[in-house]
Amino acid sequence: MSFAMDLLLLATSWSHVFLAPYTKVEESFNLHATHDVLMYGVGRDNLYKFDHNIFPGVVPRTFIGSILLAWLTSPVAYVAGHWGLLSTKLDLQITVRLVLATLNALGFMLIRRAVSRRFGRPTGLMYVLLTCSQFHLPFWMGRTLPNMFALFPVNLAFYALYNGALQSQYPPRKNVDVAFALLTFTAVVFRSEVVLLLAPLAIQALLLQRTTFLRLIRIGFLSGLVSIALTVIVDSYLWNQWPMWPELYGIYFNVYEGKSSEWGTSPPYAYFVSHLPKLLLGSLPLAVLGTALDSRVRTLIYPPVLFIGLISSLGHKEWRFIVYVVPLFNIAAARGARWMVSRRKGSLFGRVMFIAAMGILALNCAITIVSTRASMANYPGGSALATFNNQYADQHAVHVHVSNLAAQTGASLFLQSHSPPYVPSMPAPATGDWVYNKTEGLSPRDLTTSTSLTHLITESSTEFVRTGRWKLVESVQGFSRWRWNLPRGGISKVLEVPLYQWLSMLEMKTDDQLYILERAK
């Protein structure tokens, strides 16, 4: 049973990678940094080729996660290449994402083990089912957001804190030391908001006498010092700027200067009433039930609630800033679900509780299916460039300009299949002389008068085609909206529709978002 539960966690994370293999702009820094480390290494002679020299982003990010991910991917890519499983750069991108998804799945497996030991195996099973039936975590855990690099060490810290026998109250102090060292490292290197999670966990550990103040200070100081030294040395070298501590720069830019508000602000209650319900889905009411039922769950749930309260003081809010605490809420939800399904089935109350718990899981799955379908169609840039690569695979001397929307919605470096560099384990195509041009700020006139350009992937076609110098080859569609496709007779006839056809009543609408153009002969 334990192996099957772990396999389900891994399979769920992998399935989201295969279903939606392309990436968005928020993933691009770490994805392209991983690409560059894989292709060029980290020798000083090749640093000028790295993508961040051309597209540095608003604030610098650490290379540490990308370097580790590239090093882990390299032997996997070598084996896959020799087995004939790696034929294009897109395959390599999928491999990179699968490695990251596997790491994060391993973190969830460890938490599942801790839940099974502390609350019993049935609760561990409910934890797995709730986690796998949600959308956001399984979908994003294989994506190269900085938050997903931070998720793995945070989950390791949770495992160290909560992995205890069924009747044990406190973890060994060595486990507490490891947990706070990991959280300090994560806050210093990957995501500074983790310090707001570390603080309530540390206060709780002191109040429950799981550690001492001096021991906590010593662990924090030593791990913080090592982490600062690591990120400053590595990132100063790769950014060619001394000293460079990316997370400190991010705090100064986003918090001290308040620049994060330029991306929008939300009211203080937004995390509790919007983002957390979206992340948890049906786990939210189950978590409330589990918290009410079990004092061990209440002890576990105080720090994440306080963390959300602290981070709510910042104006700019995104679901990914609080994603780290979803596993803890899922533990509470699993405890509530376990109580519901364990009621005596011979009574009406027991049957109602069982049906309600299964209904919540089914609702989670339905929402996840709908969200996944939309997400699969939400990367027109990746779809357009992949289509373009296949369409002109036999041509030489192709020079294509990739528009801003295409670059932001999936047209990553890994999709530049007909242009070097290539990893040794991957065969280079016969037509490897293409140029993929992502120069920003070019007007339609600039693109038309640039005689070196042979093709365009652009957001509009009319103004180009009517010049007579370009012809439309193909349009690429992307997700637009959902529309109800109710049976004739309206909503009153819904119950007459067979259950397996209910999802077909929700129709996904797409529209043309990108166009592939070829210069007229």
mmCIF file of C-alpha atoms in Angstrom, residues 3 30 56 71 136 140 225 257 263 302 352 432 473 487:
data_model
loop_
_atom_site.group_PDB
_atom_site.id
_atom_site.type_symbol
_atom_site.label_atom_id
_atom_site.label_comp_id
_atom_site.label_asym_id
_atom_site.label_seq_id
_atom_site.Cartn_x
_atom_site.Cartn_y
_atom_site.Cartn_z
ATOM 1 C CA PHE A 3 4.488 1.877 -2.475
ATOM 2 C CA ASN A 30 15.293 29.158 -13.807
ATOM 3 C CA PRO A 56 18.130 39.692 -16.815
ATOM 4 C CA TRP A 71 23.491 18.467 -12.476
ATOM 5 C CA HIS A 136 -2.257 23.704 -8.208
ATOM 6 C CA TRP A 140 3.181 23.351 -10.572
ATOM 7 C CA LEU A 225 26.067 32.159 7.519
ATOM 8 C CA GLU A 257 11.011 50.194 -2.205
ATOM 9 C CA TRP A 263 2.075 44.153 -10.089
ATOM 10 C CA TYR A 302 -1.176 27.151 14.158
ATOM 11 C CA VAL A 352 -23.821 10.359 4.720
ATOM 12 C CA GLY A 432 20.893 23.215 -37.376
ATOM 13 C CA VAL A 473 0.853 29.786 -42.902
ATOM 14 C CA PRO A 487 -29.117 20.561 -22.664
#
